[in-house]
Amino acid sequence: MRKHLKYTFLICTITLFIGGCSSDNGSVFDTPIPDNTGGEDGGDETEEPEVATIVFNEAVPSSNITTASASGEAGSTVTGRVIFTSDATTQRRMYITQNYLGQGEMPFSSFDLVSDDLTKALKADGSIDLDGATKKEIDFSFPLPVPDIENGEIVYSFWTTTGKGDFRDSEKRLALGVGQITVTIGTGANPAAAVREFTDIKLFAPAQDGTTESFFSLLNETVYRINVGPEFRAFWDFGYYYGASGDSAGDNASFASTEQYDESFGFAVDGLEPGADEENSETETLNQMFFANSTTIDAAAFDAITLNGELNFIASSDAQKITNLNVGDVVEFVDNYGKKGLIKITAIEPGFNNNDFIEFNVKIQP
């Protein structure tokens, strides 16, 4: 699968944070404030670089600093600082996204993060676990890598949640935020936003026990088995089934949104709906997605699309499934978060056995 995601080098270079669990004695996020007094003898002040800092204080919102900026030299780093202090609200997770050169917000996380002043664990979805004393007070600094480019902007967004959140929906169980740090290189002018493009995606006809790779995430262009666990439920956008029996008889090769999948398929797939013992199970939601056969875009026109604006013509249907797909079909869609895109079917191995499949390419707005 080709991945045209120019932000990937950033995810690799955020090796900042994680080691173990925090202590209840103080905050592991505490960052020393530099002493610029020049020492006990009152010598000349030492020039310290300006730190881009965002502040959220639930008890004193008038002190909030919701945006900050820094200018970066290509190939270097700039320092960012995040201070979140809650009062009545318990902060349980922190989510970070990055928007690289206007190409769209993507999760900013890694699973091998290391830092001398931050010893935290990541949740499976990539959010930062705010356990112990850090549930009320968060204060940490970190280097933001500056890419080797002449002009452009990278925007980092930060927020905390009271439970399991969603990288694509900052309002989901929001505690504090959203704050943004913008790093500017050169003039800060971004190039025209290109579409995100995924190729050679293969989904298999589903097994009822959730063990087949039948679902796809438009967030991170990853194919999922539903039994991988509830941490990824907000990632799942739509699934594949081949309707050959039950309520789906006659549907043949079909896509359905995660929300409508069990109803469309006609069988309950294990792990799709949250279990009673899962975090936030009573308020958990599944992603909607709306499909329509394209009447204006054929396979050749699909291949020619390169820019975000070329997908603006797509309007949302009210259908959360599309059936009887054939090789060469182009499907228009609008996802749960309002992003518009196209799917081109490239191969189908018809049937409902677990080694039968569909292959397709995707172009979606960043």
mmCIF file of C-alpha atoms in Angstrom:
data_model
loop_
_atom_site.group_PDB
_atom_site.id
_atom_site.type_symbol
_atom_site.label_atom_id
_atom_site.label_comp_id
_atom_site.label_asym_id
_atom_site.label_seq_id
_atom_site.Cartn_x
_atom_site.Cartn_y
_atom_site.Cartn_z
ATOM 1 C CA MET A 1 0.000 0.000 0.000
ATOM 2 C CA ARG A 2 1.445 3.370 -0.912
ATOM 3 C CA LYS A 3 1.203 6.014 1.739
ATOM 4 C CA HIS A 4 1.463 9.607 0.633
ATOM 5 C CA LEU A 5 1.589 11.110 4.110
ATOM 6 C CA LYS A 6 4.272 13.756 4.362
ATOM 7 C CA TYR A 7 3.880 14.052 8.114
ATOM 8 C CA THR A 8 5.324 10.633 8.939
ATOM 9 C CA PHE A 9 8.797 11.900 9.744
ATOM 10 C CA LEU A 10 7.252 13.924 12.566
ATOM 11 C CA ILE A 11 5.735 10.895 14.231
ATOM 12 C CA CYS A 12 9.125 9.182 14.122
ATOM 13 C CA THR A 13 10.871 12.172 15.694
ATOM 14 C CA ILE A 14 8.533 12.738 18.649
ATOM 15 C CA THR A 15 10.514 10.310 20.820
ATOM 16 C CA LEU A 16 9.793 12.425 23.850
ATOM 17 C CA PHE A 17 7.537 11.055 26.486
ATOM 18 C CA ILE A 18 6.992 7.572 27.742
ATOM 19 C CA GLY A 19 8.524 5.208 30.272
ATOM 20 C CA GLY A 20 6.346 4.017 33.136
ATOM 21 C CA CYS A 21 3.735 5.082 35.670
ATOM 22 C CA SER A 22 3.669 8.274 37.650
ATOM 23 C CA SER A 23 3.924 8.823 41.352
ATOM 24 C CA ASP A 24 1.233 10.592 43.338
ATOM 25 C CA ASN A 25 3.905 12.856 44.832
ATOM 26 C CA GLY A 26 3.910 15.867 42.525
ATOM 27 C CA SER A 27 3.496 15.924 38.786
ATOM 28 C CA VAL A 28 5.837 14.093 36.438
ATOM 29 C CA PHE A 29 4.977 16.822 33.935
ATOM 30 C CA ASP A 30 6.648 19.558 36.025
ATOM 31 C CA THR A 31 9.094 21.529 33.884
ATOM 32 C CA PRO A 32 11.662 23.742 35.638
ATOM 33 C CA ILE A 33 11.332 27.445 34.794
ATOM 34 C CA PRO A 34 14.737 28.721 33.639
ATOM 35 C CA ASP A 35 16.591 31.025 36.036
ATOM 36 C CA ASN A 36 17.734 34.001 33.995
ATOM 37 C CA THR A 37 19.101 36.059 36.868
ATOM 38 C CA GLY A 38 22.714 35.325 36.032
ATOM 39 C CA GLY A 39 23.401 33.599 39.379
ATOM 40 C CA GLU A 40 23.672 34.670 42.994
ATOM 41 C CA ASP A 41 26.115 37.457 42.226
ATOM 42 C CA GLY A 42 23.578 39.307 40.092
ATOM 43 C CA GLY A 43 25.558 38.939 36.878
ATOM 44 C CA ASP A 44 24.267 39.623 33.399
ATOM 45 C CA GLU A 45 21.055 37.856 32.427
ATOM 46 C CA THR A 46 21.419 34.920 30.082
ATOM 47 C CA GLU A 47 19.353 35.136 26.916
ATOM 48 C CA GLU A 48 16.896 32.239 26.847
ATOM 49 C CA PRO A 49 14.996 31.205 23.728
ATOM 50 C CA GLU A 50 11.290 32.008 23.817
ATOM 51 C CA VAL A 51 9.115 29.002 24.510
ATOM 52 C CA ALA A 52 5.774 28.674 22.705
ATOM 53 C CA THR A 53 3.393 28.039 25.609
ATOM 54 C CA ILE A 54 -0.330 27.291 25.814
ATOM 55 C CA VAL A 55 -2.171 27.482 29.140
ATOM 56 C CA PHE A 56 -5.599 26.242 30.222
ATOM 57 C CA ASN A 57 -6.767 26.847 33.799
ATOM 58 C CA GLU A 58 -10.269 25.598 34.506
ATOM 59 C CA ALA A 59 -10.606 27.651 37.693
ATOM 60 C CA VAL A 60 -9.277 30.886 36.138
ATOM 61 C CA PRO A 61 -10.186 30.790 32.444
ATOM 62 C CA SER A 62 -9.210 34.452 32.032
ATOM 63 C CA SER A 63 -5.587 33.318 32.294
ATOM 64 C CA ASN A 64 -5.893 30.898 29.370
ATOM 65 C CA ILE A 65 -3.457 31.183 26.494
ATOM 66 C CA THR A 66 -5.061 29.115 23.768
ATOM 67 C CA THR A 67 -2.609 29.738 20.929
ATOM 68 C CA ALA A 68 1.132 30.195 20.649
ATOM 69 C CA SER A 69 3.597 30.422 17.818
ATOM 70 C CA ALA A 70 7.272 29.940 17.084
ATOM 71 C CA SER A 71 9.516 30.513 14.102
ATOM 72 C CA GLY A 72 11.754 27.618 13.206
ATOM 73 C CA GLU A 73 14.913 27.226 11.218
ATOM 74 C CA ALA A 74 14.702 24.406 8.698
ATOM 75 C CA GLY A 75 16.222 21.212 10.062
ATOM 76 C CA SER A 76 16.224 22.357 13.712
ATOM 77 C CA THR A 77 13.743 22.161 16.615
ATOM 78 C CA VAL A 78 11.697 24.661 18.604
ATOM 79 C CA THR A 79 10.440 24.209 22.153
ATOM 80 C CA GLY A 80 6.751 23.976 23.010
ATOM 81 C CA ARG A 81 5.194 23.936 26.478
ATOM 82 C CA VAL A 82 1.721 22.773 27.574
ATOM 83 C CA ILE A 83 0.188 23.702 30.975
ATOM 84 C CA PHE A 84 -3.293 22.325 31.738
ATOM 85 C CA THR A 85 -4.731 22.762 35.253
ATOM 86 C CA SER A 86 -8.173 21.393 36.066
ATOM 87 C CA ASP A 87 -10.406 22.112 39.031
ATOM 88 C CA ALA A 88 -13.664 20.153 39.082
ATOM 89 C CA THR A 89 -12.815 18.048 36.026
ATOM 90 C CA THR A 90 -10.593 14.973 36.071
ATOM 91 C CA GLN A 91 -8.233 14.785 33.095
ATOM 92 C CA ARG A 92 -7.641 11.178 32.116
ATOM 93 C CA ARG A 93 -6.063 11.393 28.652
ATOM 94 C CA MET A 94 -4.265 13.893 26.447
ATOM 95 C CA TYR A 95 -4.664 13.905 22.670
ATOM 96 C CA ILE A 96 -2.206 15.584 20.283
ATOM 97 C CA THR A 97 -2.619 16.100 16.561
ATOM 98 C CA GLN A 98 -0.455 17.761 13.943
ATOM 99 C CA ASN A 99 -1.386 19.472 10.709
ATOM 100 C CA TYR A 100 1.664 19.404 8.448
ATOM 101 C CA LEU A 101 1.669 22.025 5.680
ATOM 102 C CA GLY A 102 -2.129 22.188 5.686
ATOM 103 C CA GLN A 103 -2.441 18.530 4.779
ATOM 104 C CA GLY A 104 -4.922 17.775 7.576
ATOM 105 C CA GLU A 105 -4.794 16.890 11.263
ATOM 106 C CA MET A 106 -3.252 13.531 12.077
ATOM 107 C CA PRO A 107 -2.475 11.796 15.401
ATOM 108 C CA PHE A 108 0.851 12.895 16.851
ATOM 109 C CA SER A 109 2.086 9.956 18.909
ATOM 110 C CA SER A 110 4.550 7.098 19.089
ATOM 111 C CA PHE A 111 4.743 3.924 21.138
ATOM 112 C CA ASP A 112 8.437 4.196 22.064
ATOM 113 C CA LEU A 113 8.502 7.705 23.488
ATOM 114 C CA VAL A 114 11.355 8.567 25.858
ATOM 115 C CA SER A 115 11.911 11.670 27.984
ATOM 116 C CA ASP A 116 13.996 12.505 31.065
ATOM 117 C CA ASP A 117 11.193 14.649 32.546
ATOM 118 C CA LEU A 118 8.102 12.783 31.416
ATOM 119 C CA THR A 119 7.433 9.205 32.459
ATOM 120 C CA LYS A 120 3.999 8.366 31.166
ATOM 121 C CA ALA A 121 2.334 5.488 29.372
ATOM 122 C CA LEU A 122 0.367 5.685 26.171
ATOM 123 C CA LYS A 123 -3.049 4.185 25.717
ATOM 124 C CA ALA A 124 -3.410 1.759 22.826
ATOM 125 C CA ASP A 125 -5.013 4.432 20.638
ATOM 126 C CA GLY A 126 -1.940 6.676 21.024
ATOM 127 C CA SER A 127 -3.359 9.106 23.582
ATOM 128 C CA ILE A 128 -1.315 9.900 26.703
ATOM 129 C CA ASP A 129 -2.494 8.242 29.913
ATOM 130 C CA LEU A 130 -2.808 10.874 32.645
ATOM 131 C CA ASP A 131 -2.781 8.754 35.774
ATOM 132 C CA GLY A 132 -1.864 9.646 39.344
ATOM 133 C CA ALA A 133 -1.314 13.290 40.274
ATOM 134 C CA THR A 134 -1.320 14.411 36.654
ATOM 135 C CA LYS A 135 -5.085 14.152 36.435
ATOM 136 C CA LYS A 136 -5.316 17.701 37.793
ATOM 137 C CA GLU A 137 -2.096 19.404 36.701
ATOM 138 C CA ILE A 138 -0.071 18.914 33.526
ATOM 139 C CA ASP A 139 3.057 20.896 32.705
ATOM 140 C CA PHE A 140 5.600 19.645 30.196
ATOM 141 C CA SER A 141 7.942 20.917 27.504
ATOM 142 C CA PHE A 142 9.174 19.167 24.414
ATOM 143 C CA PRO A 143 11.125 19.849 21.201
ATOM 144 C CA LEU A 144 9.093 20.274 18.028
ATOM 145 C CA PRO A 145 11.040 19.179 14.939
ATOM 146 C CA VAL A 146 11.249 21.672 12.074
ATOM 147 C CA PRO A 147 11.328 20.020 8.625
ATOM 148 C CA ASP A 148 13.942 20.921 6.057
ATOM 149 C CA ILE A 149 11.657 23.032 3.885
ATOM 150 C CA GLU A 150 11.696 26.666 2.762
ATOM 151 C CA ASN A 151 8.127 27.746 3.658
ATOM 152 C CA GLY A 152 5.162 26.315 5.501
ATOM 153 C CA GLU A 153 3.349 25.813 8.817
ATOM 154 C CA ILE A 154 2.936 22.919 11.215
ATOM 155 C CA VAL A 155 0.047 23.266 13.664
ATOM 156 C CA TYR A 156 -0.036 21.107 16.810
ATOM 157 C CA SER A 157 -3.332 20.782 18.720
ATOM 158 C CA PHE A 158 -3.615 19.637 22.348
ATOM 159 C CA TRP A 159 -6.583 18.709 24.505
ATOM 160 C CA THR A 160 -7.446 16.485 27.445
ATOM 161 C CA THR A 161 -10.454 14.244 27.967
ATOM 162 C CA THR A 162 -12.401 12.702 30.826
ATOM 163 C CA GLY A 163 -12.252 9.284 29.156
ATOM 164 C CA LYS A 164 -11.606 7.689 25.790
ATOM 165 C CA GLY A 165 -11.602 10.436 23.178
ATOM 166 C CA ASP A 166 -11.245 10.659 19.417
ATOM 167 C CA PHE A 167 -8.366 12.133 17.412
ATOM 168 C CA ARG A 168 -10.900 13.346 14.832
ATOM 169 C CA ASP A 169 -13.404 14.815 17.312
ATOM 170 C CA SER A 170 -11.925 16.992 20.058
ATOM 171 C CA GLU A 171 -15.385 17.525 21.588
ATOM 172 C CA LYS A 172 -15.713 13.858 22.541
ATOM 173 C CA ARG A 173 -15.428 13.767 26.352
ATOM 174 C CA LEU A 174 -13.474 17.019 26.277
ATOM 175 C CA ALA A 175 -11.919 18.118 29.565
ATOM 176 C CA LEU A 176 -9.639 21.073 28.688
ATOM 177 C CA GLY A 177 -8.491 22.583 25.380
ATOM 178 C CA VAL A 178 -8.175 22.767 22.451
ATOM 179 C CA GLY A 179 -4.883 24.700 22.377
ATOM 180 C CA GLN A 180 -2.628 25.125 19.372
ATOM 181 C CA ILE A 181 1.068 25.753 18.790
ATOM 182 C CA THR A 182 1.983 26.880 15.276
ATOM 183 C CA VAL A 183 5.519 26.483 13.987
ATOM 184 C CA THR A 184 6.287 28.715 11.002
ATOM 185 C CA ILE A 185 9.088 28.123 8.521
ATOM 186 C CA GLY A 186 10.022 30.924 6.131
ATOM 187 C CA THR A 187 6.939 32.786 4.977
ATOM 188 C CA GLY A 188 4.609 30.160 6.444
ATOM 189 C CA ALA A 189 2.816 29.751 3.115
ATOM 190 C CA ASN A 190 1.620 26.184 2.604
ATOM 191 C CA PRO A 191 1.376 24.498 -0.792
ATOM 192 C CA ALA A 192 -2.043 23.602 -2.206
ATOM 193 C CA ALA A 193 -3.496 20.741 -0.167
ATOM 194 C CA ALA A 194 -3.306 17.421 -1.973
ATOM 195 C CA VAL A 195 -5.765 14.600 -1.492
ATOM 196 C CA ARG A 196 -4.727 11.743 0.748
ATOM 197 C CA GLU A 197 -4.453 8.641 -1.378
ATOM 198 C CA PHE A 198 -4.482 4.977 -0.331
ATOM 199 C CA THR A 199 -3.984 2.148 -2.815
ATOM 200 C CA ASP A 200 -4.411 -1.622 -2.873
ATOM 201 C CA ILE A 201 -6.597 -1.815 0.254
ATOM 202 C CA LYS A 202 -7.854 -5.376 0.728
ATOM 203 C CA LEU A 203 -10.774 -6.273 2.996
ATOM 204 C CA PHE A 204 -11.955 -9.843 3.551
ATOM 205 C CA ALA A 205 -15.437 -11.229 3.933
ATOM 206 C CA PRO A 206 -16.199 -11.147 7.658
ATOM 207 C CA ALA A 207 -16.126 -13.868 10.234
ATOM 208 C CA GLN A 208 -18.774 -13.531 12.899
ATOM 209 C CA ASP A 209 -16.130 -13.810 15.619
ATOM 210 C CA GLY A 210 -14.430 -10.616 14.375
ATOM 211 C CA THR A 211 -11.122 -12.278 13.437
ATOM 212 C CA THR A 212 -10.965 -11.229 9.768
ATOM 213 C CA GLU A 213 -9.507 -7.992 8.396
ATOM 214 C CA SER A 214 -12.850 -6.595 7.302
ATOM 215 C CA PHE A 215 -12.799 -2.961 8.467
ATOM 216 C CA PHE A 216 -10.892 0.122 7.303
ATOM 217 C CA SER A 217 -9.832 3.371 8.975
ATOM 218 C CA LEU A 218 -9.628 6.537 6.906
ATOM 219 C CA LEU A 219 -7.705 8.141 9.762
ATOM 220 C CA ASN A 220 -4.553 6.048 9.545
ATOM 221 C CA GLU A 221 -5.256 4.015 6.356
ATOM 222 C CA THR A 222 -5.159 0.790 8.353
ATOM 223 C CA VAL A 223 -7.125 -2.426 7.905
ATOM 224 C CA TYR A 224 -8.579 -3.741 11.181
ATOM 225 C CA ARG A 225 -9.858 -6.904 12.724
ATOM 226 C CA ILE A 226 -12.730 -5.935 14.977
ATOM 227 C CA ASN A 227 -11.485 -8.133 17.815
ATOM 228 C CA VAL A 228 -8.300 -6.027 18.212
ATOM 229 C CA GLY A 229 -9.941 -4.186 21.069
ATOM 230 C CA PRO A 230 -12.137 -1.240 22.045
ATOM 231 C CA GLU A 231 -9.306 1.331 22.060
ATOM 232 C CA PHE A 232 -9.565 1.501 18.270
ATOM 233 C CA ARG A 233 -13.338 1.768 17.982
ATOM 234 C CA ALA A 234 -13.195 5.458 16.976
ATOM 235 C CA PHE A 235 -10.766 4.520 14.174
ATOM 236 C CA TRP A 236 -13.174 2.183 12.333
ATOM 237 C CA ASP A 237 -15.048 3.877 9.482
ATOM 238 C CA PHE A 238 -16.583 1.138 7.333
ATOM 239 C CA GLY A 239 -16.497 -2.575 6.724
ATOM 240 C CA TYR A 240 -16.893 -5.090 3.898
ATOM 241 C CA TYR A 241 -19.314 -7.986 3.663
ATOM 242 C CA TYR A 242 -20.589 -10.239 0.909
ATOM 243 C CA GLY A 243 -24.323 -10.683 1.240
ATOM 244 C CA ALA A 244 -25.233 -14.226 0.369
ATOM 245 C CA SER A 245 -27.650 -15.268 3.098
ATOM 246 C CA GLY A 246 -29.944 -13.916 5.794
ATOM 247 C CA ASP A 247 -30.947 -10.256 5.721
ATOM 248 C CA SER A 248 -28.088 -9.413 3.335
ATOM 249 C CA ALA A 249 -29.082 -11.932 0.640
ATOM 250 C CA GLY A 250 -28.597 -10.389 -2.784
ATOM 251 C CA ASP A 251 -26.323 -7.606 -1.568
ATOM 252 C CA ASN A 252 -23.216 -9.315 -2.960
ATOM 253 C CA ALA A 253 -20.029 -7.211 -2.550
ATOM 254 C CA SER A 254 -20.971 -4.414 -0.130
ATOM 255 C CA PHE A 255 -19.664 -1.694 2.170
ATOM 256 C CA ALA A 256 -21.448 -0.525 5.325
ATOM 257 C CA SER A 257 -20.632 2.103 7.928
ATOM 258 C CA THR A 258 -19.450 0.847 11.291
ATOM 259 C CA GLU A 259 -22.686 2.091 12.876
ATOM 260 C CA GLN A 260 -24.908 0.176 10.460
ATOM 261 C CA TYR A 261 -22.646 -2.816 9.825
ATOM 262 C CA ASP A 262 -24.358 -5.442 11.993
ATOM 263 C CA GLU A 263 -27.788 -4.436 10.679
ATOM 264 C CA SER A 264 -26.602 -4.472 7.049
ATOM 265 C CA PHE A 265 -24.664 -7.731 7.308
ATOM 266 C CA GLY A 266 -27.476 -9.441 9.182
ATOM 267 C CA PHE A 267 -25.233 -10.916 11.870
ATOM 268 C CA ALA A 268 -23.707 -9.430 15.018
ATOM 269 C CA VAL A 269 -19.914 -9.342 14.678
ATOM 270 C CA ASP A 270 -18.152 -9.950 17.982
ATOM 271 C CA GLY A 271 -16.421 -6.852 19.335
ATOM 272 C CA LEU A 272 -18.172 -4.290 17.157
ATOM 273 C CA GLU A 273 -20.545 -3.064 19.855
ATOM 274 C CA PRO A 274 -18.974 -2.069 23.203
ATOM 275 C CA GLY A 275 -19.216 -4.544 26.056
ATOM 276 C CA ALA A 276 -20.764 -3.557 29.365
ATOM 277 C CA ASP A 277 -17.357 -3.695 31.114
ATOM 278 C CA GLU A 278 -15.597 -1.364 28.667
ATOM 279 C CA GLU A 279 -14.559 2.208 29.422
ATOM 280 C CA ASN A 280 -17.377 4.666 28.578
ATOM 281 C CA SER A 281 -19.486 1.789 27.220
ATOM 282 C CA GLU A 282 -22.805 3.483 28.004
ATOM 283 C CA THR A 283 -21.964 6.555 25.909
ATOM 284 C CA GLU A 284 -19.850 4.960 23.182
ATOM 285 C CA THR A 285 -20.778 5.653 19.562
ATOM 286 C CA LEU A 286 -19.841 4.069 16.230
ATOM 287 C CA ASN A 287 -18.833 5.998 13.128
ATOM 288 C CA GLN A 288 -21.359 6.794 10.458
ATOM 289 C CA MET A 289 -20.436 6.972 6.764
ATOM 290 C CA PHE A 290 -22.579 7.750 3.740
ATOM 291 C CA PHE A 291 -22.163 6.185 0.278
ATOM 292 C CA ALA A 292 -23.418 6.746 -3.260
ATOM 293 C CA ASN A 293 -22.482 5.435 -6.696
ATOM 294 C CA SER A 294 -20.773 8.249 -8.601
ATOM 295 C CA THR A 295 -22.598 9.431 -11.700
ATOM 296 C CA THR A 296 -19.904 11.938 -12.696
ATOM 297 C CA ILE A 297 -16.565 10.274 -11.911
ATOM 298 C CA ASP A 298 -15.378 7.145 -13.700
ATOM 299 C CA ALA A 299 -12.160 5.196 -13.090
ATOM 300 C CA ALA A 300 -10.080 7.451 -15.354
ATOM 301 C CA ALA A 301 -11.411 10.628 -13.734
ATOM 302 C CA PHE A 302 -10.673 9.120 -10.309
ATOM 303 C CA ASP A 303 -7.044 8.600 -11.277
ATOM 304 C CA ALA A 304 -6.713 12.233 -12.421
ATOM 305 C CA ILE A 305 -7.796 13.791 -9.096
ATOM 306 C CA THR A 306 -4.884 15.215 -7.102
ATOM 307 C CA LEU A 307 -6.095 18.199 -5.054
ATOM 308 C CA ASN A 308 -8.387 18.548 -2.047
ATOM 309 C CA GLY A 309 -10.677 21.035 -3.809
ATOM 310 C CA GLU A 310 -11.474 18.574 -6.580
ATOM 311 C CA LEU A 311 -13.583 16.588 -4.104
ATOM 312 C CA ASN A 312 -15.741 19.504 -2.957
ATOM 313 C CA PHE A 313 -18.527 18.554 -5.363
ATOM 314 C CA ILE A 314 -19.461 15.463 -3.352
ATOM 315 C CA ALA A 315 -22.710 15.719 -1.390
ATOM 316 C CA SER A 316 -23.680 13.375 1.405
ATOM 317 C CA SER A 317 -26.323 10.761 0.738
ATOM 318 C CA ASP A 318 -28.451 9.250 3.496
ATOM 319 C CA ALA A 319 -27.359 5.658 2.777
ATOM 320 C CA GLN A 320 -24.933 4.027 5.197
ATOM 321 C CA LYS A 321 -24.378 1.016 2.984
ATOM 322 C CA ILE A 322 -23.752 0.377 -0.708
ATOM 323 C CA THR A 323 -24.294 -3.018 -2.320
ATOM 324 C CA ASN A 324 -23.647 -4.984 -5.520
ATOM 325 C CA LEU A 325 -20.257 -3.402 -6.099
ATOM 326 C CA ASN A 326 -18.314 -4.286 -9.248
ATOM 327 C CA VAL A 327 -14.746 -3.831 -10.446
ATOM 328 C CA GLY A 328 -14.379 -0.343 -11.965
ATOM 329 C CA ASP A 329 -17.137 1.225 -9.850
ATOM 330 C CA VAL A 330 -16.401 4.587 -8.229
ATOM 331 C CA VAL A 331 -18.166 5.289 -4.940
ATOM 332 C CA GLU A 332 -18.617 8.760 -3.450
ATOM 333 C CA PHE A 333 -18.627 9.048 0.338
ATOM 334 C CA VAL A 334 -18.791 11.490 3.230
ATOM 335 C CA ASP A 335 -17.385 10.190 6.494
ATOM 336 C CA ASN A 336 -18.457 10.762 10.096
ATOM 337 C CA TYR A 337 -16.303 13.907 10.307
ATOM 338 C CA GLY A 338 -17.466 15.564 7.090
ATOM 339 C CA LYS A 339 -14.489 14.549 4.933
ATOM 340 C CA LYS A 340 -15.374 13.837 1.302
ATOM 341 C CA GLY A 341 -13.792 11.170 -0.833
ATOM 342 C CA LEU A 342 -13.943 8.528 -3.538
ATOM 343 C CA ILE A 343 -13.408 4.763 -3.619
ATOM 344 C CA LYS A 344 -12.463 2.940 -6.819
ATOM 345 C CA ILE A 345 -13.039 -0.820 -6.835
ATOM 346 C CA THR A 346 -10.049 -2.628 -8.388
ATOM 347 C CA ALA A 347 -10.661 -6.335 -7.642
ATOM 348 C CA ILE A 348 -13.295 -8.622 -6.134
ATOM 349 C CA GLU A 349 -13.007 -12.283 -5.170
ATOM 350 C CA PRO A 350 -16.741 -12.971 -4.773
ATOM 351 C CA GLY A 351 -18.049 -15.041 -1.933
ATOM 352 C CA PHE A 352 -18.629 -15.086 1.790
ATOM 353 C CA ASN A 353 -15.741 -17.362 2.771
ATOM 354 C CA ASN A 354 -13.131 -15.690 4.924
ATOM 355 C CA ASN A 355 -10.495 -15.731 2.157
ATOM 356 C CA ASP A 356 -12.810 -13.947 -0.296
ATOM 357 C CA PHE A 357 -12.108 -10.241 -0.598
ATOM 358 C CA ILE A 358 -12.476 -6.843 -2.217
ATOM 359 C CA GLU A 359 -9.631 -4.497 -3.231
ATOM 360 C CA PHE A 360 -9.919 -0.759 -3.761
ATOM 361 C CA ASN A 361 -8.165 2.605 -3.836
ATOM 362 C CA VAL A 362 -9.223 5.700 -1.882
ATOM 363 C CA LYS A 363 -8.846 9.447 -2.324
ATOM 364 C CA ILE A 364 -10.028 11.615 0.561
ATOM 365 C CA GLN A 365 -9.784 15.220 1.669
ATOM 366 C CA PRO A 366 -6.986 15.874 4.177
#
